[in-house]
Coordinates of C-alpha atoms and ligand atoms in Angstrom, one line a residue:
Q6 CA -21.6 94.8 -163.9
G7 CA -25.1 96.1 -164.6
H8 CA -25.9 94.2 -167.7
M9 CA -26.2 90.5 -166.9
H10 CA -28.9 89.0 -168.8
H11 CA -31.2 86.4 -167.4
A12 CA -34.1 84.6 -169.0
T13 CA -37.0 85.2 -166.7
L14 CA -40.7 84.6 -167.1
S15 CA -41.1 88.3 -167.7
S16 CA -38.4 88.6 -170.3
L17 CA -39.9 85.5 -172.1
A18 CA -43.3 87.2 -172.0
I19 CA -41.7 90.4 -173.4
A20 CA -39.9 88.4 -176.2
A21 CA -43.2 86.8 -177.0
A22 CA -44.7 90.2 -177.5
G23 CA -41.8 91.0 -179.9
G24 CA -39.5 92.7 -177.5
P25 CA -35.8 92.2 -177.0
M26 CA -34.6 88.8 -176.0
E27 CA -31.3 87.1 -175.3
L28 CA -31.3 83.5 -174.2
H29 CA -28.2 81.8 -173.3
E30 CA -27.2 79.0 -171.0
P31 CA -24.8 80.3 -168.4
T32 CA -21.6 78.3 -168.0
P33 CA -21.0 77.7 -164.3
V34 CA -17.6 78.5 -162.9
D35 CA -16.1 75.0 -162.2
Y36 CA -14.1 74.0 -159.1
E37 CA -10.7 74.3 -160.7
T38 CA -11.4 77.8 -162.1
Y39 CA -12.9 78.9 -158.8
V40 CA -9.9 77.7 -156.8
A41 CA -7.5 79.3 -159.3
H42 CA -9.0 82.6 -158.5
G43 CA -8.6 82.3 -154.8
G44 CA -11.7 80.2 -154.1
Y45 CA -11.8 78.2 -150.9
T46 CA -8.8 80.1 -149.4
V47 CA -11.0 81.8 -146.7
L48 CA -12.5 78.4 -145.8
Q49 CA -9.1 76.7 -145.7
E50 CA -7.8 79.5 -143.4
L51 CA -10.7 79.1 -141.0
L52 CA -10.2 75.3 -140.9
D53 CA -6.4 75.7 -140.3
G54 CA -7.0 78.2 -137.5
R55 CA -5.3 81.1 -139.5
R56 CA -8.7 82.9 -139.2
T57 CA -10.8 82.9 -136.1
F58 CA -14.5 82.7 -135.8
D59 CA -14.6 86.1 -134.2
S60 CA -12.7 87.8 -137.1
I61 CA -15.3 86.2 -139.5
V62 CA -18.3 87.3 -137.6
G63 CA -16.7 90.7 -137.0
A64 CA -16.2 91.1 -140.7
L65 CA -19.8 90.2 -141.5
S66 CA -21.1 92.6 -138.9
D67 CA -18.8 95.5 -140.0
A68 CA -20.0 94.9 -143.6
N69 CA -23.5 95.1 -142.3
L70 CA -24.4 91.9 -144.2
R71 CA -28.1 91.3 -143.6
G72 CA -30.4 88.4 -144.4
L73 CA -31.0 88.8 -148.2
G74 CA -33.9 86.3 -148.3
G75 CA -35.8 89.3 -147.3
A76 CA -35.9 89.5 -143.5
G77 CA -32.8 91.6 -143.2
F78 CA -31.6 90.2 -139.9
P79 CA -27.9 90.9 -139.3
A80 CA -26.0 87.8 -140.5
G81 CA -23.0 88.1 -138.2
K82 CA -25.3 88.4 -135.2
K83 CA -27.3 85.3 -136.1
W84 CA -24.1 83.2 -136.6
G85 CA -22.9 84.4 -133.1
I86 CA -26.2 83.3 -131.4
V87 CA -26.2 79.8 -133.1
R88 CA -22.6 79.2 -132.2
Q89 CA -23.2 79.8 -128.5
Q90 CA -26.1 77.3 -128.3
P91 CA -25.8 73.7 -126.9
H92 CA -25.1 71.1 -129.5
P93 CA -26.1 69.6 -132.0
H94 CA -26.2 72.6 -134.3
Y95 CA -27.7 72.6 -137.8
V96 CA -27.5 74.9 -140.8
A97 CA -30.5 75.1 -143.1
I98 CA -30.0 77.0 -146.3
N99 CA -33.1 78.5 -148.0
A100 CA -32.7 78.0 -151.7
D101 CA -36.5 77.8 -152.2
E102 CA -36.7 81.1 -154.0
G103 CA -40.5 81.2 -154.4
E104 CA -41.2 84.9 -154.2
P105 CA -42.7 85.9 -157.5
G106 CA -40.2 88.0 -159.5
T107 CA -37.1 86.6 -157.6
F108 CA -34.5 84.8 -159.5
K109 CA -31.2 85.9 -158.0
D110 CA -30.5 82.8 -156.0
R111 CA -30.8 80.7 -159.2
W112 CA -28.4 83.1 -160.8
C113 CA -25.8 82.6 -158.0
M114 CA -26.1 78.8 -157.9
E115 CA -26.2 78.5 -161.7
R116 CA -23.2 80.6 -162.5
D117 CA -20.9 80.5 -159.4
P118 CA -22.1 77.5 -157.3
H119 CA -18.8 77.2 -155.5
R120 CA -18.9 80.8 -154.3
F121 CA -22.2 80.1 -152.7
L122 CA -21.0 76.7 -151.5
E123 CA -17.9 78.2 -149.9
G124 CA -20.2 80.6 -148.0
A125 CA -22.3 77.7 -146.9
L126 CA -19.3 75.7 -145.7
I127 CA -17.8 78.8 -143.9
A128 CA -21.1 79.2 -142.1
S129 CA -21.2 75.5 -141.2
A130 CA -17.6 75.5 -140.0
A131 CA -18.2 78.8 -138.1
V132 CA -21.2 77.7 -136.2
Q133 CA -19.7 74.2 -135.7
A134 CA -22.6 72.6 -137.4
D135 CA -23.3 68.8 -137.2
A136 CA -25.2 68.8 -140.6
C137 CA -26.0 71.3 -143.2
Y138 CA -29.3 71.1 -145.3
I139 CA -29.8 73.0 -148.6
Y140 CA -33.4 73.2 -149.3
L141 CA -33.7 73.8 -153.1
R142 CA -36.6 74.8 -155.1
D143 CA -37.6 71.8 -157.2
E144 CA -38.3 74.0 -160.3
Y145 CA -34.6 74.3 -160.6
P146 CA -33.6 70.9 -161.8
K147 CA -30.5 72.1 -163.5
V148 CA -29.3 73.8 -160.3
N149 CA -29.9 70.5 -158.5
R150 CA -27.6 68.8 -160.8
L151 CA -25.0 71.5 -160.7
L152 CA -25.0 71.6 -156.8
Q153 CA -24.8 67.9 -156.5
E154 CA -21.7 67.9 -158.8
A155 CA -20.2 70.8 -156.8
L156 CA -20.9 69.0 -153.5
D157 CA -19.2 65.8 -154.9
R158 CA -16.2 67.9 -155.8
V159 CA -15.8 69.6 -152.4
A160 CA -16.2 66.2 -150.8
R161 CA -13.3 64.9 -152.9
A162 CA -11.4 67.9 -151.7
G163 CA -12.0 66.7 -148.1
Y164 CA -14.1 69.6 -146.9
I165 CA -17.2 67.6 -146.1
D166 CA -15.2 65.2 -143.9
R167 CA -13.6 68.2 -142.1
I168 CA -16.8 70.1 -141.6
C169 CA -20.1 68.2 -141.7
P170 CA -22.3 66.4 -144.0
V171 CA -24.2 68.6 -146.5
Y172 CA -27.7 67.3 -147.7
L173 CA -29.4 68.6 -150.8
R174 CA -33.1 68.5 -150.2
R175 CA -35.8 69.2 -153.0
G176 CA -38.8 71.3 -152.2
A177 CA -42.1 70.4 -153.9
G178 CA -43.4 73.7 -155.2
A179 CA -45.2 75.2 -152.2
Y180 CA -44.5 79.0 -151.8
I181 CA -45.0 78.7 -148.1
C182 CA -42.0 76.4 -147.8
G183 CA -39.8 79.4 -148.4
E184 CA -41.0 80.8 -145.0
E185 CA -38.2 79.9 -142.6
S186 CA -40.2 77.7 -140.1
A187 CA -42.2 76.0 -142.8
M188 CA -38.9 75.1 -144.6
L189 CA -37.7 73.5 -141.4
E190 CA -40.9 71.5 -141.1
S191 CA -40.5 70.4 -144.7
I192 CA -36.9 69.4 -144.3
E193 CA -38.1 67.3 -141.3
G194 CA -40.4 65.6 -143.7
K195 CA -43.6 67.2 -142.5
R196 CA -46.2 69.5 -144.2
G197 CA -44.8 72.9 -144.6
L198 CA -46.8 74.7 -141.9
P199 CA -45.2 77.9 -140.4
R200 CA -44.4 77.7 -136.7
H201 CA -45.3 80.2 -134.1
K202 CA -42.4 82.4 -133.2
P203 CA -40.7 82.7 -130.7
P204 CA -38.8 80.4 -130.2
F205 CA -36.6 81.4 -133.1
A206 CA -34.7 78.9 -135.2
A207 CA -31.4 80.0 -133.8
E208 CA -32.5 78.3 -130.5
V209 CA -35.2 75.8 -131.5
G210 CA -34.9 75.0 -135.2
L211 CA -34.5 72.0 -137.3
F212 CA -35.4 68.8 -135.3
G213 CA -35.8 71.1 -132.3
Q214 CA -32.1 72.0 -132.3
P215 CA -30.3 75.4 -132.7
T216 CA -30.3 76.1 -136.4
L217 CA -28.6 78.8 -138.6
T218 CA -31.0 79.6 -141.4
N219 CA -29.5 81.7 -144.3
N220 CA -30.6 82.5 -147.7
V221 CA -28.4 81.6 -150.7
E222 CA -27.5 85.2 -151.6
T223 CA -26.4 86.0 -148.0
L224 CA -23.9 83.2 -148.2
Y225 CA -22.9 84.1 -151.7
W226 CA -21.4 87.4 -150.4
V227 CA -19.5 85.9 -147.4
R228 CA -16.2 84.9 -149.2
D229 CA -15.8 88.3 -150.9
I230 CA -16.6 90.2 -147.8
I231 CA -14.0 88.3 -145.7
Q232 CA -11.4 88.4 -148.5
H233 CA -11.9 92.0 -149.6
G234 CA -12.7 93.3 -146.1
P235 CA -16.0 94.6 -144.8
Q236 CA -15.3 98.2 -146.1
W237 CA -15.3 96.9 -149.6
F238 CA -18.9 95.8 -149.2
A239 CA -20.1 98.4 -146.8
G240 CA -18.7 101.2 -149.0
K241 CA -20.7 100.2 -152.0
G242 CA -24.1 101.6 -151.1
R243 CA -25.8 104.6 -152.6
N244 CA -28.2 107.3 -151.3
G245 CA -27.0 106.9 -147.7
R246 CA -27.2 103.1 -147.7
S247 CA -24.5 100.5 -147.5
G248 CA -23.7 97.2 -149.2
L249 CA -24.4 95.5 -152.5
R250 CA -27.5 93.4 -153.5
L251 CA -28.6 91.3 -156.3
F252 CA -31.8 92.9 -157.7
S253 CA -34.1 90.7 -159.8
V254 CA -35.6 93.1 -162.2
S255 CA -38.5 92.0 -164.5
G256 CA -41.4 93.5 -166.3
R257 CA -41.4 96.4 -168.8
V258 CA -37.8 97.2 -169.0
K259 CA -35.5 96.9 -172.0
E260 CA -33.0 94.6 -170.2
P261 CA -34.5 92.6 -167.3
G262 CA -32.3 90.4 -165.4
V263 CA -30.2 90.0 -162.2
K264 CA -28.4 93.3 -161.5
H265 CA -25.5 93.7 -159.1
A266 CA -26.3 97.1 -157.8
P267 CA -25.7 99.2 -154.7
A268 CA -28.2 98.9 -151.9
G269 CA -30.2 102.1 -151.6
I270 CA -30.4 102.6 -155.4
T271 CA -33.7 104.1 -156.5
V272 CA -36.0 102.3 -159.0
R273 CA -35.4 105.2 -161.4
E274 CA -31.7 104.7 -161.3
L275 CA -32.1 100.9 -161.7
I276 CA -34.2 101.3 -164.8
D277 CA -32.0 104.0 -166.4
E278 CA -28.5 102.7 -165.5
Y279 CA -29.0 99.0 -165.2
C280 CA -31.9 98.1 -167.4
G281 CA -31.4 100.2 -170.5
G282 CA -34.6 102.2 -169.8
M283 CA -38.2 101.2 -170.3
A284 CA -39.2 98.7 -173.0
E285 CA -40.1 100.3 -176.3
G286 CA -43.6 101.8 -176.2
H287 CA -44.0 101.5 -172.5
S288 CA -44.0 104.4 -170.0
F289 CA -43.2 103.8 -166.3
K290 CA -46.3 103.7 -164.2
A291 CA -45.8 101.6 -161.1
Y292 CA -43.4 99.1 -159.5
L293 CA -43.5 96.2 -157.1
P294 CA -40.4 96.8 -154.9
G295 CA -40.5 93.4 -153.2
G296 CA -42.2 90.7 -155.3
A297 CA -45.8 89.7 -154.5
S298 CA -45.6 90.8 -150.9
G299 CA -43.8 94.1 -150.9
G300 CA -46.7 96.3 -152.1
I301 CA -47.1 98.5 -155.3
L302 CA -45.8 102.0 -155.6
P303 CA -46.5 104.5 -158.2
A304 CA -43.8 106.1 -160.6
S305 CA -44.2 109.3 -158.6
K306 CA -42.4 107.5 -155.8
S307 CA -39.4 106.4 -157.9
D308 CA -36.8 108.2 -155.8
I309 CA -37.0 106.2 -152.6
P310 CA -33.7 104.3 -151.7
L311 CA -34.5 100.7 -152.1
D312 CA -33.2 99.0 -148.9
F313 CA -34.4 97.4 -145.7
G314 CA -36.6 99.7 -143.7
S315 CA -36.6 102.5 -146.3
L316 CA -40.1 101.6 -147.7
D317 CA -41.9 101.1 -144.3
E318 CA -43.4 104.5 -144.3
Y319 CA -45.1 103.8 -147.6
G320 CA -46.5 100.5 -146.4
C321 CA -44.1 98.5 -148.6
F322 CA -40.9 96.5 -148.2
I323 CA -38.0 95.4 -150.4
G324 CA -37.9 91.7 -149.2
S325 CA -35.8 89.7 -151.6
A326 CA -35.4 92.7 -154.0
A327 CA -37.7 91.4 -156.7
I328 CA -38.4 94.6 -158.6
V329 CA -41.3 94.3 -161.1
I330 CA -41.8 97.3 -163.4
L331 CA -45.3 98.0 -164.7
S332 CA -46.2 100.4 -167.4
D333 CA -49.2 102.4 -168.7
Q334 CA -50.3 99.3 -170.5
D335 CA -50.7 97.4 -167.3
D336 CA -53.9 97.3 -165.3
I337 CA -53.1 97.9 -161.7
K338 CA -56.4 96.6 -160.2
A339 CA -55.8 93.4 -162.3
A340 CA -52.3 93.1 -161.0
A341 CA -53.4 93.5 -157.4
R342 CA -56.2 90.9 -157.8
N343 CA -53.8 88.5 -159.4
L344 CA -51.4 88.8 -156.5
M345 CA -54.3 88.1 -154.1
R346 CA -55.2 85.0 -156.1
F347 CA -51.7 83.8 -155.7
F348 CA -51.8 84.3 -151.9
K349 CA -55.1 82.5 -151.7
A350 CA -53.6 79.6 -153.7
E351 CA -50.5 79.4 -151.6
S352 CA -52.0 80.0 -148.2
C353 CA -51.1 76.9 -146.1
G354 CA -54.6 77.1 -144.5
Q355 CA -53.4 76.8 -141.0
C356 CA -55.0 80.0 -139.7
T357 CA -58.4 81.5 -140.4
P358 CA -57.5 85.2 -141.1
C359 CA -55.2 84.1 -143.9
R360 CA -57.2 81.1 -145.2
N361 CA -60.5 82.8 -145.2
G362 CA -59.2 86.3 -145.6
T363 CA -57.4 85.7 -148.9
E364 CA -60.5 83.8 -150.2
K365 CA -62.9 86.6 -149.2
A366 CA -60.5 89.2 -150.6
V367 CA -60.3 87.6 -154.0
K368 CA -64.2 87.6 -154.1
L369 CA -64.3 91.3 -153.2
L370 CA -61.6 92.1 -155.8
E371 CA -63.6 90.4 -158.5
R372 CA -66.3 92.9 -158.2
D373 CA -66.2 95.9 -160.6
R374 CA -66.3 98.4 -157.7
W375 CA -64.0 97.7 -154.8
D376 CA -65.6 98.1 -151.4
Q377 CA -62.9 100.1 -149.6
E378 CA -64.3 99.9 -146.2
L379 CA -64.8 96.1 -146.2
L380 CA -61.4 95.5 -147.8
A381 CA -59.7 97.8 -145.3
D382 CA -61.3 96.0 -142.4
L383 CA -60.3 92.6 -143.9
S384 CA -56.7 93.8 -144.4
Q385 CA -56.5 94.9 -140.8
V386 CA -57.7 91.5 -139.5
M387 CA -55.2 89.6 -141.7
R388 CA -52.3 91.9 -140.6
D389 CA -53.1 91.5 -137.0
A390 CA -54.0 88.0 -136.7
S391 CA -52.2 85.8 -139.3
I392 CA -49.5 83.5 -138.0
C393 CA -46.9 84.2 -140.6
G394 CA -45.8 86.8 -143.2
L395 CA -47.9 85.4 -146.0
G396 CA -51.2 86.4 -144.4
Q397 CA -49.7 89.5 -142.8
A398 CA -48.4 90.9 -146.1
A399 CA -51.1 89.6 -148.5
P400 CA -53.2 92.8 -148.1
N401 CA -50.2 95.1 -149.1
P402 CA -51.1 95.3 -152.8
I403 CA -54.7 96.2 -152.1
D404 CA -53.9 98.8 -149.6
C405 CA -51.4 100.3 -152.0
V406 CA -54.0 100.5 -154.8
F407 CA -56.3 102.5 -152.5
K408 CA -53.5 104.7 -151.3
Y409 CA -51.6 105.4 -154.5
F410 CA -53.9 104.7 -157.4
P411 CA -57.2 106.4 -156.8
E412 CA -57.7 107.2 -160.5
D413 CA -57.4 103.5 -161.4
L414 CA -60.2 102.6 -159.0
E415 CA -62.5 104.6 -161.2
T416 CA -62.0 102.3 -164.3
Ligands
SF4_223 FE1 -50.5 79.5 -143.2 FE2 -51.4 81.9 -144.0 FE3 -51.5 81.3 -141.5 FE4 -49.1 81.7 -142.7 S1 -50.7 83.3 -142.4 S2 -49.6 80.2 -141.3 S3 -49.6 80.8 -144.8 S4 -52.6 80.2 -143.1

């Protein structure tokens, strides 16, 4: 299934430059078709008591399903924690998908909304939720319509009455609202300012109540893991890793898009086996393994298994698996500077190391010669003292340029 096309910003940019392009509107799988292929069976079995909560959480744990929004927390464990808390319980689904280069959640919701929704309803039933909120990126108006239709359909099938109300909430374009606690604030109707942690959302979440937060993709895999068994999922990895993931691949490859690929695949394998190789006239120079926040690696490090934890020693992380491929025609310093401008624009401004640090960093990166000592110092303060992941990860690209692209610093 390696060749699913998806019109991304990058592919549009490549098409504008005369490259390959395929634009088509995906047809979503409708309720009847989904049901005809076994859809909502797992949910029905859970509701009828033919499947137990323990068996479901056990399957997710055996499959080693982790939080695919990027944090990688074991999904089964989180469900278990929330279920044990005093009521009321909430479920808050992160469909904000704001990480630059990430478009796999959109892919799930646009093509197979009921597979995602079944996962959401299984989660809600499993943790005995009193309400479920889907926080959707407002830049996805079509998905909003699709999900509303899908929700109306499952309501007619009686699932909403039997489980809990499901509310579809629109975000308003702030990157920070994809951060879990900022999302909760935003759902509550406040400004999206990240909270201090602990306490964690599983104990003190939405409206101060125990809340299960999951990303769209995490829930998208739930039905299949339970139906096909945890071994089906766990056995799919590569290079010593386990599981499947949806990689959003963009940039200078022949066929960018969402790729169903084994966790642990290397970027070299992704490009060659899933993306038809590099785009015409481009040679592989560097890649972003985790969107804007996950750092930049050189082509010489193209044999690292892409998975949670495997990039730590390089000062990088996979996050939401947004893989951006850069070529010899891209300017690494300009890319890093652009990323810092993004963080500066999206900083919520709540804490000084991030608010002032990103601003100061942009100024330093706009100089012809980068002051390594000053930038390293600034990076350290931002990492150590920022409240949330935005400020903590913002220096990743700069640190990587110093570490891996010394020759580019000379230009
Ligand atoms: Fe806001 Fe940045 Fe502080 Fe996060 S690190 S809370 S985005 S100012």
